[in-house]
Coordinates of C-alpha atoms in Angstrom, one line a residue:
Chain A
M1 CA 126.6 130.0 78.7
L2 CA 128.4 131.0 75.4
P3 CA 126.9 134.2 73.9
S4 CA 125.2 133.8 70.4
S5 CA 126.9 136.9 69.1
V6 CA 129.6 139.4 70.1
L7 CA 130.4 143.0 69.3
I8 CA 134.1 143.6 68.6
T9 CA 135.5 147.1 68.7
E10 CA 138.4 147.3 66.2
E11 CA 141.2 149.3 67.9
G12 CA 144.0 148.5 65.5
P13 CA 144.4 151.9 63.8
R14 CA 144.5 153.7 67.1
E15 CA 146.5 151.2 69.1
G16 CA 148.8 150.5 66.2
F17 CA 149.7 153.8 64.7
Q18 CA 150.3 155.5 68.0
I19 CA 153.0 152.9 68.8
E20 CA 154.5 152.0 65.4
K21 CA 157.8 153.8 64.7
G22 CA 156.9 154.5 61.1
P23 CA 156.8 157.0 59.6
I24 CA 153.6 155.8 58.0
T25 CA 151.8 158.2 55.6
T26 CA 148.3 159.4 56.3
D27 CA 147.1 157.8 53.1
R28 CA 148.3 154.4 54.1
K29 CA 146.7 154.7 57.5
V30 CA 143.4 155.7 55.8
E31 CA 143.8 152.8 53.4
L32 CA 143.8 150.4 56.3
I33 CA 140.8 152.1 58.0
D34 CA 138.8 152.1 54.7
A35 CA 139.6 148.4 54.3
L36 CA 138.4 147.6 57.8
S37 CA 135.2 149.5 57.1
G38 CA 134.4 146.9 54.5
T39 CA 134.7 143.8 56.7
G40 CA 131.4 144.1 58.7
L41 CA 133.1 145.5 61.8
R42 CA 130.6 147.9 63.4
R43 CA 133.0 149.9 65.6
I44 CA 136.4 151.1 64.7
Q45 CA 138.6 153.3 66.9
V46 CA 140.5 155.3 64.3
A47 CA 142.7 157.8 66.2
S48 CA 143.6 159.5 69.4
F49 CA 143.7 163.3 69.6
V50 CA 146.7 163.7 71.9
S51 CA 149.9 165.7 72.0
R52 CA 151.5 165.7 68.5
K53 CA 154.9 165.9 70.1
Q54 CA 154.4 163.1 72.6
V55 CA 152.7 160.8 70.2
P56 CA 154.0 161.6 66.7
G57 CA 152.3 158.6 65.2
M58 CA 149.0 160.3 65.9
A59 CA 150.0 163.8 64.9
D60 CA 147.9 163.4 61.7
A61 CA 144.8 162.2 63.6
D62 CA 142.8 165.1 62.1
D63 CA 143.8 164.3 58.6
I64 CA 143.2 160.6 59.1
V65 CA 139.6 161.3 60.0
A66 CA 139.2 163.9 57.3
R67 CA 140.3 161.6 54.6
M68 CA 138.7 158.3 55.7
K69 CA 135.4 157.1 54.2
V70 CA 132.4 156.8 56.5
V71 CA 130.5 153.6 55.8
P72 CA 126.9 153.7 57.1
G73 CA 126.4 151.3 60.0
V74 CA 129.9 151.7 61.3
D75 CA 130.7 153.8 64.3
Y76 CA 134.0 155.5 64.2
T77 CA 135.4 156.5 67.6
A78 CA 138.5 158.2 68.9
L79 CA 140.3 158.9 72.2
W80 CA 141.2 162.2 73.8
F81 CA 142.3 163.3 77.2
N82 CA 141.4 166.9 77.4
D83 CA 139.1 169.6 75.9
A84 CA 141.6 170.5 73.2
G85 CA 141.6 166.8 72.0
L86 CA 137.9 166.5 72.2
E87 CA 137.5 169.7 70.2
R88 CA 139.8 168.3 67.5
A89 CA 137.6 165.1 67.4
R90 CA 134.4 167.1 67.3
V91 CA 135.3 169.4 64.4
T92 CA 135.9 166.3 62.1
G93 CA 132.2 165.8 62.1
K94 CA 132.7 162.2 61.3
L95 CA 133.1 160.6 64.7
T96 CA 130.7 159.1 67.2
L97 CA 131.6 161.2 70.2
E98 CA 131.3 159.3 73.5
G99 CA 132.6 160.3 76.8
K100 CA 134.8 157.8 78.6
V101 CA 135.5 157.5 82.3
R102 CA 138.5 155.6 83.7
V103 CA 139.3 153.9 87.0
Y104 CA 142.6 152.5 88.1
P105 CA 142.8 149.7 90.6
S106 CA 146.6 150.1 90.6
E107 CA 147.3 153.1 92.7
V108 CA 151.0 152.9 91.9
F109 CA 150.2 153.1 88.2
M110 CA 147.7 156.0 88.8
K111 CA 150.3 158.0 90.7
R112 CA 153.0 157.2 88.2
N113 CA 151.0 157.7 85.0
I114 CA 148.5 160.5 85.8
N115 CA 149.9 161.7 89.2
R116 CA 146.7 161.5 91.1
T117 CA 145.5 159.9 94.3
P118 CA 142.2 157.9 94.1
E119 CA 140.4 160.9 95.8
Q120 CA 141.9 163.4 93.3
H121 CA 141.0 161.1 90.4
L122 CA 137.4 160.9 91.6
V123 CA 137.1 164.7 91.8
H124 CA 138.6 164.9 88.3
T125 CA 136.2 162.3 87.0
H126 CA 133.1 164.1 88.3
A127 CA 134.4 167.3 86.7
E128 CA 135.0 165.4 83.4
I129 CA 131.4 164.1 83.5
E130 CA 130.0 167.6 84.2
R131 CA 132.0 168.9 81.2
Y132 CA 130.5 166.2 79.0
K133 CA 127.0 167.1 80.2
E134 CA 127.7 170.8 79.2
L135 CA 128.8 169.7 75.8
G136 CA 125.9 167.3 75.3
I137 CA 128.2 164.3 74.9
P138 CA 126.9 161.1 76.4
V139 CA 129.3 159.1 78.6
R140 CA 128.9 155.5 77.4
D141 CA 132.3 154.0 77.9
A142 CA 134.1 153.1 81.0
S143 CA 137.3 151.3 81.6
V144 CA 139.2 149.6 84.4
S145 CA 142.9 149.8 83.6
N146 CA 145.3 147.1 84.6
A147 CA 142.4 145.0 86.0
F148 CA 144.4 141.9 86.2
G149 CA 147.9 143.1 87.2
C150 CA 150.3 145.9 86.9
N151 CA 154.0 146.0 86.2
F152 CA 154.4 148.6 88.9
Q153 CA 152.0 147.3 91.6
G154 CA 152.0 143.5 90.9
D155 CA 148.9 141.4 91.1
I156 CA 145.6 143.3 91.6
A157 CA 143.2 142.0 94.2
V158 CA 139.9 140.9 92.8
E159 CA 138.1 142.9 95.5
K160 CA 139.9 146.0 94.3
V161 CA 138.5 145.5 90.8
V162 CA 135.0 145.0 92.2
E163 CA 135.4 148.2 94.2
C164 CA 136.5 150.1 91.0
V165 CA 133.4 148.8 89.1
G166 CA 131.4 150.0 92.2
T167 CA 132.9 153.4 91.7
L168 CA 131.8 153.4 88.1
M169 CA 128.3 152.2 89.0
A170 CA 128.0 154.9 91.6
L171 CA 129.1 157.6 89.1
A172 CA 126.5 156.3 86.6
E173 CA 123.8 156.4 89.2
E174 CA 124.7 159.8 90.4
H175 CA 125.0 161.3 86.9
G176 CA 122.2 159.3 85.2
M177 CA 124.6 157.7 82.8
E178 CA 124.3 154.2 81.2
Y179 CA 127.5 152.5 80.1
E180 CA 127.5 150.6 76.8
K181 CA 130.5 148.9 78.1
I182 CA 132.7 148.7 81.1
G183 CA 136.0 147.5 79.8
L184 CA 138.2 145.3 82.0
A185 CA 141.6 146.1 80.5
D186 CA 144.5 143.7 80.7
T187 CA 146.8 146.6 79.8
M188 CA 150.0 144.9 80.7
A189 CA 149.1 141.3 80.0
W190 CA 148.9 139.9 83.4
A191 CA 145.6 138.0 82.9
T192 CA 145.3 134.2 82.5
P193 CA 142.0 132.4 81.9
V194 CA 141.7 131.7 85.6
T195 CA 142.0 135.3 86.6
V196 CA 139.7 136.4 83.8
K197 CA 137.0 134.1 85.1
R198 CA 137.6 135.0 88.7
V199 CA 137.4 138.8 88.2
I200 CA 134.4 138.6 85.9
G201 CA 132.6 136.3 88.3
A202 CA 133.3 138.5 91.3
V203 CA 132.2 141.7 89.5
W204 CA 129.0 140.1 88.3
D205 CA 128.3 138.6 91.8
R206 CA 128.1 142.1 93.1
Y207 CA 126.9 144.0 90.0
P208 CA 125.0 141.5 87.8
D209 CA 124.0 144.3 85.4
A210 CA 127.5 145.6 84.7
N211 CA 127.9 145.6 81.0
L212 CA 131.4 144.2 81.0
S213 CA 133.8 143.9 78.1
L214 CA 137.4 142.7 77.7
H215 CA 140.3 144.6 76.4
L216 CA 143.1 142.0 76.1
H217 CA 146.8 142.2 75.2
D218 CA 148.6 139.1 73.9
T219 CA 152.0 140.0 75.2
R220 CA 152.4 136.8 77.1
G221 CA 150.5 134.6 74.5
M222 CA 147.3 134.3 76.7
G223 CA 145.1 136.6 74.6
I224 CA 142.9 134.1 72.8
A225 CA 142.7 131.8 75.9
N226 CA 141.6 134.8 77.9
A227 CA 139.0 135.7 75.3
Y228 CA 137.8 132.2 75.4
A229 CA 137.5 132.3 79.2
G230 CA 135.6 135.6 78.8
L231 CA 133.2 134.0 76.3
E232 CA 132.6 131.1 78.7
M233 CA 131.6 133.6 81.3
G234 CA 129.2 135.2 78.9
I235 CA 131.2 138.3 77.8
R236 CA 129.7 139.8 74.6
K237 CA 131.9 142.7 73.9
F238 CA 135.6 142.7 73.1
D239 CA 138.2 145.2 71.9
A240 CA 140.8 143.8 69.5
A241 CA 143.3 145.0 66.9
V242 CA 143.7 143.7 63.4
G243 CA 146.9 141.7 63.0
G244 CA 147.6 142.1 66.7
L245 CA 148.7 145.7 66.1
G246 CA 149.8 147.7 69.2
G247 CA 152.9 145.9 70.5
C248 CA 152.8 146.8 74.2
P249 CA 155.2 149.5 75.3
F250 CA 155.2 148.1 78.8
A251 CA 156.4 144.6 77.9
A252 CA 159.6 143.3 79.5
H253 CA 161.3 142.6 76.2
K254 CA 161.3 144.2 72.8
G255 CA 159.1 142.7 70.1
A256 CA 156.3 141.7 72.4
A257 CA 152.9 141.1 70.9
G258 CA 150.2 143.7 71.0
N259 CA 146.5 143.5 71.4
V260 CA 144.7 140.3 70.8
S261 CA 144.3 140.0 67.1
T262 CA 140.9 140.7 65.7
E263 CA 141.0 138.1 63.0
D264 CA 142.1 135.3 65.5
L265 CA 139.3 136.4 67.8
V266 CA 136.7 136.3 65.0
F267 CA 138.0 132.9 63.9
L268 CA 137.6 131.6 67.5
C269 CA 134.1 133.0 67.7
H270 CA 133.0 131.6 64.3
E271 CA 134.4 128.2 65.0
M272 CA 132.4 128.2 68.2
G273 CA 129.2 129.2 66.5
I274 CA 129.3 132.7 67.8
E275 CA 128.3 135.5 65.3
T276 CA 130.5 138.6 64.9
G277 CA 129.0 140.0 61.7
V278 CA 132.5 140.1 60.3
D279 CA 133.7 138.6 57.0
L280 CA 136.8 136.7 58.2
D281 CA 138.4 136.4 54.8
A282 CA 138.1 140.2 54.3
L283 CA 139.5 140.8 57.7
I284 CA 142.5 138.5 57.0
E285 CA 143.2 140.6 53.9
C286 CA 143.2 143.6 56.2
A287 CA 145.7 141.9 58.6
M288 CA 148.0 141.3 55.6
L289 CA 147.5 144.9 54.5
A290 CA 148.3 146.1 58.1
E291 CA 151.6 144.2 57.9
D292 CA 152.4 145.9 54.6
V293 CA 151.5 149.3 56.0
V294 CA 153.6 149.0 59.1
G295 CA 156.4 147.3 57.2
H296 CA 157.0 144.3 59.4
P297 CA 155.2 141.0 60.4
L298 CA 152.4 141.2 62.9
P299 CA 151.7 138.5 65.4
G300 CA 148.2 137.4 64.4
S301 CA 148.1 133.6 63.5
I302 CA 145.1 133.0 61.3
K303 CA 146.5 135.1 58.5
Q304 CA 149.3 132.5 58.2
G305 CA 147.4 129.4 59.3
G306 CA 144.4 130.0 57.0
N307 CA 140.7 130.2 57.5
L308 CA 139.2 126.8 58.3
A309 CA 135.9 127.8 56.7
R310 CA 137.6 128.2 53.4
L311 CA 139.5 125.0 53.8
R312 CA 136.3 123.1 54.6
A313 CA 134.6 124.5 51.5
S314 CA 137.5 123.4 49.3
V315 CA 137.5 119.9 50.9
R316 CA 133.8 119.6 50.2
A317 CA 134.3 120.9 46.6
G318 CA 137.1 118.3 46.2
A319 CA 134.9 115.5 47.6
S320 CA 132.0 116.2 45.4
A321 CA 134.2 116.7 42.3
Chain B
M1 CA 138.6 120.1 87.9
L2 CA 142.0 121.5 87.1
P3 CA 144.9 119.0 87.6
S4 CA 147.4 119.8 90.3
S5 CA 150.3 118.9 88.1
V6 CA 151.0 118.1 84.5
L7 CA 153.7 116.1 82.6
I8 CA 155.0 117.8 79.5
T9 CA 156.8 115.9 76.8
E10 CA 159.2 118.3 75.1
E11 CA 159.2 117.6 71.4
G12 CA 161.0 120.6 70.1
P13 CA 164.2 118.9 69.0
R14 CA 162.4 116.2 67.0
E15 CA 159.6 118.4 65.7
G16 CA 161.8 121.3 65.0
F17 CA 165.0 119.9 63.4
Q18 CA 163.1 117.7 61.1
I19 CA 161.3 120.7 59.6
E20 CA 163.9 123.5 59.8
K21 CA 165.7 124.2 56.5
G22 CA 169.0 124.6 58.3
P23 CA 171.6 123.3 57.8
I24 CA 172.1 123.2 61.6
T25 CA 175.2 121.5 62.9
T26 CA 174.8 118.4 65.1
D27 CA 176.7 120.3 67.9
R28 CA 174.1 123.0 67.9
K29 CA 171.2 120.5 68.0
V30 CA 172.9 118.8 71.0
E31 CA 173.5 122.2 72.6
L32 CA 169.7 122.8 72.7
I33 CA 168.9 119.3 73.9
D34 CA 171.5 119.6 76.7
A35 CA 170.1 122.9 77.7
L36 CA 166.6 121.5 77.8
S37 CA 167.9 118.7 80.0
G38 CA 168.6 121.2 82.7
T39 CA 165.2 122.8 82.9
G40 CA 163.3 120.2 84.9
L41 CA 161.6 118.7 81.9
R42 CA 161.2 115.0 82.4
R43 CA 160.6 113.7 78.9
I44 CA 162.4 115.0 75.8
Q45 CA 161.9 113.6 72.3
V46 CA 165.2 114.2 70.7
A47 CA 165.2 112.6 67.3
S48 CA 163.4 110.6 64.6
F49 CA 165.2 107.7 63.0
V50 CA 163.8 108.0 59.5
S51 CA 165.0 108.1 55.9
R52 CA 168.1 110.4 55.8
K53 CA 167.1 111.3 52.2
Q54 CA 163.5 112.2 53.0
V55 CA 164.2 114.0 56.2
P56 CA 167.7 115.5 55.9
G57 CA 167.3 117.5 59.1
M58 CA 167.3 114.2 61.0
A59 CA 170.1 112.5 59.0
D60 CA 172.3 113.0 62.0
A61 CA 169.9 111.5 64.5
D62 CA 172.4 108.8 65.5
D63 CA 175.1 111.5 66.2
I64 CA 172.7 113.7 68.1
V65 CA 171.9 111.0 70.5
A66 CA 175.5 109.8 70.7
R67 CA 176.7 113.3 71.7
M68 CA 173.9 114.5 74.0
K69 CA 174.3 114.3 77.7
V70 CA 171.9 112.0 79.6
V71 CA 170.6 113.6 82.8
P72 CA 169.3 111.2 85.4
G73 CA 165.5 111.5 85.8
V74 CA 165.0 112.6 82.2
D75 CA 163.5 110.2 79.7
Y76 CA 164.9 110.7 76.2
T77 CA 162.6 109.3 73.5
A78 CA 162.7 109.1 69.7
L79 CA 160.4 108.2 66.8
W80 CA 160.9 105.5 64.1
F81 CA 158.6 103.9 61.6
N82 CA 160.3 100.6 60.8
D83 CA 162.7 98.0 62.1
A84 CA 165.7 99.8 60.7
G85 CA 164.8 103.0 62.5
L86 CA 164.2 101.2 65.7
E87 CA 167.5 99.4 65.5
R88 CA 169.3 102.8 65.0
A89 CA 167.5 104.0 68.1
R90 CA 168.3 100.9 70.1
V91 CA 172.0 100.9 69.5
T92 CA 172.4 104.4 70.9
G93 CA 171.9 102.8 74.3
K94 CA 170.7 106.2 75.6
L95 CA 167.0 106.2 74.7
T96 CA 163.9 105.1 76.5
L97 CA 162.5 102.7 73.9
E98 CA 158.7 102.6 73.8
G99 CA 156.5 101.2 71.1
K100 CA 153.9 103.5 69.7
V101 CA 150.7 102.6 68.0
R102 CA 148.7 105.0 65.8
V103 CA 145.2 105.3 64.6
Y104 CA 143.8 107.7 62.0
P105 CA 140.2 108.9 62.2
S106 CA 140.7 110.5 58.8
E107 CA 140.6 107.8 56.2
V108 CA 141.5 110.2 53.5
F109 CA 144.7 111.1 55.3
M110 CA 145.5 107.4 56.0
K111 CA 145.1 106.5 52.4
R112 CA 147.1 109.5 51.3
N113 CA 149.9 109.3 53.9
I114 CA 150.4 105.7 54.5
N115 CA 148.3 104.1 51.7
R116 CA 146.3 101.8 53.9
T117 CA 142.6 101.1 54.5
P118 CA 141.5 101.0 58.1
E119 CA 141.4 97.1 57.9
Q120 CA 144.9 97.0 56.4
H121 CA 146.2 99.4 59.1
L122 CA 144.7 97.2 61.9
V123 CA 146.5 94.2 60.5
H124 CA 149.7 96.2 60.3
T125 CA 149.3 97.4 63.9
H126 CA 148.8 93.9 65.2
A127 CA 152.0 92.9 63.5
E128 CA 153.8 95.9 64.9
I129 CA 152.8 95.0 68.4
E130 CA 153.9 91.4 67.9
R131 CA 157.2 92.6 66.7
Y132 CA 157.6 94.8 69.8
K133 CA 156.8 91.8 72.0
E134 CA 159.5 89.8 70.3
L135 CA 162.0 92.6 70.9
G136 CA 160.8 93.1 74.6
I137 CA 159.9 96.7 73.9
P138 CA 156.8 97.8 75.8
V139 CA 154.1 99.6 73.9
R140 CA 153.2 102.6 76.1
D141 CA 152.4 105.3 73.7
A142 CA 149.3 105.6 71.4
S143 CA 148.2 108.5 69.2
V144 CA 145.0 109.5 67.4
S145 CA 146.2 111.7 64.4
N146 CA 144.1 114.5 63.1
A147 CA 141.7 114.0 66.0
F148 CA 140.0 117.4 65.4
G149 CA 140.0 117.8 61.7
C150 CA 142.0 117.1 58.6
N151 CA 143.0 119.3 55.6
F152 CA 142.1 116.4 53.3
Q153 CA 138.9 115.1 55.0
G154 CA 137.6 118.2 56.8
D155 CA 136.0 118.0 60.2
I156 CA 136.3 114.7 62.0
A157 CA 133.1 113.4 63.7
V158 CA 133.5 113.1 67.4
E159 CA 132.1 109.5 67.2
K160 CA 134.9 108.6 64.9
V161 CA 137.5 109.6 67.4
V162 CA 135.7 107.7 70.1
E163 CA 135.7 104.7 67.8
C164 CA 139.5 105.1 67.2
V165 CA 140.2 105.2 70.9
G166 CA 138.0 102.1 71.2
T167 CA 140.3 100.4 68.7
L168 CA 143.3 101.4 70.8
M169 CA 141.6 100.1 74.0
A170 CA 140.8 96.8 72.3
L171 CA 144.4 96.4 71.1
A172 CA 145.6 97.1 74.7
E173 CA 143.2 94.5 76.1
E174 CA 144.1 91.9 73.5
H175 CA 147.8 92.3 73.8
G176 CA 148.0 93.1 77.5
M177 CA 149.4 96.6 77.0
E178 CA 148.9 99.6 79.2
Y179 CA 149.2 103.1 77.5
E180 CA 151.0 105.8 79.5
K181 CA 149.3 108.1 77.1
I182 CA 146.8 108.2 74.3
G183 CA 147.6 111.4 72.5
L184 CA 144.8 113.3 70.8
A185 CA 146.8 115.1 68.1
D186 CA 145.6 118.3 66.5
T187 CA 148.1 117.6 63.7
M188 CA 146.7 120.2 61.3
A189 CA 145.4 122.7 63.8
W190 CA 141.7 122.3 63.4
A191 CA 140.9 122.3 67.1
T192 CA 139.2 125.0 69.1
P193 CA 138.5 125.0 72.8
V194 CA 135.0 123.8 72.2
T195 CA 136.0 120.8 70.0
V196 CA 138.8 120.0 72.5
K197 CA 136.2 119.7 75.3
R198 CA 133.6 117.9 73.1
V199 CA 136.1 115.2 72.0
I200 CA 137.6 114.7 75.4
G201 CA 134.2 114.5 77.0
A202 CA 132.9 112.0 74.5
V203 CA 136.0 109.8 74.8
W204 CA 135.9 109.8 78.6
D205 CA 132.1 109.2 78.6
R206 CA 132.8 105.9 76.8
Y207 CA 136.3 105.1 78.2
P208 CA 136.7 106.8 81.5
D209 CA 140.1 105.2 82.1
A210 CA 141.7 106.3 78.8
N211 CA 144.9 108.1 79.7
L212 CA 144.4 111.0 77.3
S213 CA 147.0 113.6 76.4
L214 CA 147.0 116.5 74.0
H215 CA 149.4 117.2 71.1
L216 CA 148.5 120.7 69.9
H217 CA 149.7 122.9 67.1
D218 CA 149.4 126.6 67.2
T219 CA 149.0 127.2 63.4
R220 CA 145.8 129.1 63.9
G221 CA 146.6 130.7 67.2
M222 CA 144.4 128.4 69.3
G223 CA 147.2 126.4 70.9
I224 CA 147.1 127.9 74.4
A225 CA 143.3 128.2 74.5
N226 CA 143.1 124.6 73.5
A227 CA 145.5 123.6 76.2
Y228 CA 143.5 125.6 78.7
A229 CA 140.3 123.8 77.6
G230 CA 142.2 120.5 78.0
L231 CA 143.3 121.5 81.5
E232 CA 139.7 122.4 82.4
M233 CA 138.7 118.9 81.3
G234 CA 141.4 117.4 83.6
I235 CA 144.0 116.5 81.0
R236 CA 147.4 116.0 82.7
K237 CA 149.7 115.2 79.8
F238 CA 150.8 117.4 77.0
D239 CA 153.3 117.5 74.2
A240 CA 154.9 120.8 73.4
A241 CA 157.9 122.3 71.6
V242 CA 160.3 124.9 73.0
G243 CA 159.8 128.3 71.3
G244 CA 157.0 126.8 69.3
L245 CA 159.4 124.9 67.0
G246 CA 158.0 122.7 64.3
G247 CA 156.2 125.1 61.9
C248 CA 153.5 123.0 60.4
P249 CA 154.1 121.7 56.9
F250 CA 150.4 121.4 56.3
A251 CA 149.5 125.0 56.9
A252 CA 147.8 127.0 54.3
H253 CA 150.4 129.7 54.2
K254 CA 154.1 130.0 54.8
G255 CA 155.5 131.0 58.2
A256 CA 152.7 129.3 60.1
A257 CA 153.4 128.6 63.8
G258 CA 154.4 125.2 64.9
N259 CA 153.6 123.2 68.1
V260 CA 152.2 125.0 71.1
S261 CA 155.2 126.5 72.8
T262 CA 156.4 124.7 75.9
E263 CA 157.4 127.9 77.8
D264 CA 154.0 129.5 77.1
L265 CA 152.2 126.3 78.3
V266 CA 154.4 126.1 81.4
F267 CA 153.6 129.8 82.1
L268 CA 149.9 129.1 81.7
C269 CA 150.2 126.2 84.1
H270 CA 152.2 128.0 86.7
E271 CA 149.9 131.0 86.7
M272 CA 147.0 128.7 87.2
G273 CA 148.8 127.0 90.2
I274 CA 149.5 123.8 88.2
E275 CA 152.9 122.3 88.8
T276 CA 155.1 121.3 85.9
G277 CA 158.5 120.7 87.6
V278 CA 160.0 123.1 85.0
D279 CA 162.1 126.1 85.8
L280 CA 160.4 128.7 83.5
D281 CA 163.3 131.1 83.4
A282 CA 165.6 128.3 82.3
L283 CA 163.1 127.2 79.7
I284 CA 162.8 130.8 78.3
E285 CA 166.6 130.8 78.0
C286 CA 166.2 127.6 75.9
A287 CA 163.6 129.2 73.7
M288 CA 166.0 132.1 73.0
L289 CA 168.8 129.5 72.3
A290 CA 166.4 127.7 70.0
E291 CA 165.9 130.9 68.0
D292 CA 169.6 131.4 67.8
V293 CA 170.1 127.7 66.7
V294 CA 167.5 127.8 63.9
G295 CA 168.5 131.4 62.9
H296 CA 165.1 133.0 62.9
P297 CA 162.4 134.2 65.4
L298 CA 160.2 131.5 66.9
P299 CA 156.5 132.1 67.7
G300 CA 156.5 131.6 71.5
S301 CA 155.3 134.7 73.3
I302 CA 156.5 134.5 76.9
K303 CA 160.2 134.8 75.8
Q304 CA 159.3 138.3 74.6
G305 CA 156.6 139.2 77.1
G306 CA 158.6 138.1 80.1
N307 CA 157.9 135.8 83.0
L308 CA 155.4 137.3 85.5
A309 CA 156.9 135.4 88.4
R310 CA 160.1 137.4 87.9
L311 CA 158.2 140.6 87.4
R312 CA 156.3 140.0 90.7
A313 CA 159.5 139.4 92.5
S314 CA 161.0 142.6 91.3
V315 CA 157.8 144.6 92.2
R316 CA 158.0 143.2 95.7
A317 CA 161.7 143.9 96.0
G318 CA 161.0 147.5 94.8
A319 CA 158.1 147.9 97.3
S320 CA 160.2 146.7 100.2
A321 CA 163.2 148.8 99.3

């Protein structure tokens, strides 16, 4: 049942810099992105083009992209939430532009966060897709926010998530789109391995072709266990953040961990014989660099615990010496 | 396959205080133990009676036990490695005295750590058991050290672990002992969910009645995922340490995480519908107290991320208001 390989989208730069207090210079942000480009990661989300006032850590998104090196074979992506943001992303000329559609099983969160009813959101999403069509930008990415629970609504019924994926599938059908991934996002860290399996199983029972991925936060320490549960279900696509960048602003207490750490996820995969294409030692160096760039320890474990592959090699070298 | 309840042995005081640089006053150590006694935990390992010179953090083991409160229904245990240590534990009059036998699948570790060949260790263990018989102390506890890998020997063959459990079963048969647990210890954090399942499966294929438990370290961030793999296999007994105390002295880098954190494990169990008998909120308070006692942050996550049960209750209260 375990996949033979997985595709990891590195979201550390985007998730991290938008939340870190900083200030962090553009050069240091670019330094981390450039280092990540050399690890074998094939997708890196580098910035979000949002309000400079509301998200000061991303005010230099344009400069970040302008200065970063583009390594062939790596897709660099970004987020935006309106035409102005998309235009900023487009003019960089260096990003893979992909439209993204979002559904929200938590109606309380939707009301609170984007002030729409489900009906209003559907109208909005159709309009967004039409706009992408006009601009010739393919919609390849979809996400189900708070798929496992929400601090404002509580537990999310599995059937509600299935219904949300149904909405996405209907949109794809109607507009002739094909998603490269439908991300089940554990935005507020409510998932446990059992709910991960339950939700994925229920979605695939109904939509066996849904190209599911997992976007996991480690706020309650379940990130790697949830990823493992996803792998056991056959999930082949994950988002993650180097070092565990992106401490969640929704957590109950300060200092809560952020996204599941990319290097810990890569370690898990490699130890299980699952290919990632990533050089774990190089990625661990990036995690240490990320700590230096943000100026405080990050939660990822393997950068402290050490790569077993390296330890095995040194044990073998010692034994044969 | 998931168990309906699990028994957790809290090892934070013993694992933590023997490693923490400190100095930590005896009163503060006792404060943490007394707090743990009020959480619903049924087994707490409070001290090790070892060389005061070699393990200064446990030099006050006698005083710790003398001052701590004994709560009915809680078993307080300790470690020792010779008659002198056992005698110190015995005279406290407050501990549940249980003999423990140990096997080492890593012969390199055994040679390095206790300077014995497997044959010498077996002779030693027989003698230990005879000594426990003389003293009227039941041998209830067994452990397989480095069951998943060893920094000095590398990966441990599954068949080697099965053989070690076989040695323990033969000892039990010969001496008329019954183990309350046979702990598979991931002493140096080599385990992943896949090896956890593989080893447990192989042992139970051969010895279906072996009363297995897991002693997990989180040095490489796999602790909770490994515990989940154990639960999926039907493991009902775990060791853990509040806050994740016990940073591993074998880790490749400084600042490595210690044991799997008790409160994160309890959270995982409760969210999966598995009873622990533990009040998670009270245990989270203990984890915060543990941080205060040792004077630095501890790796456990849920103390930062917050108990979902509490969040659910507040969402419900808000919805009905």
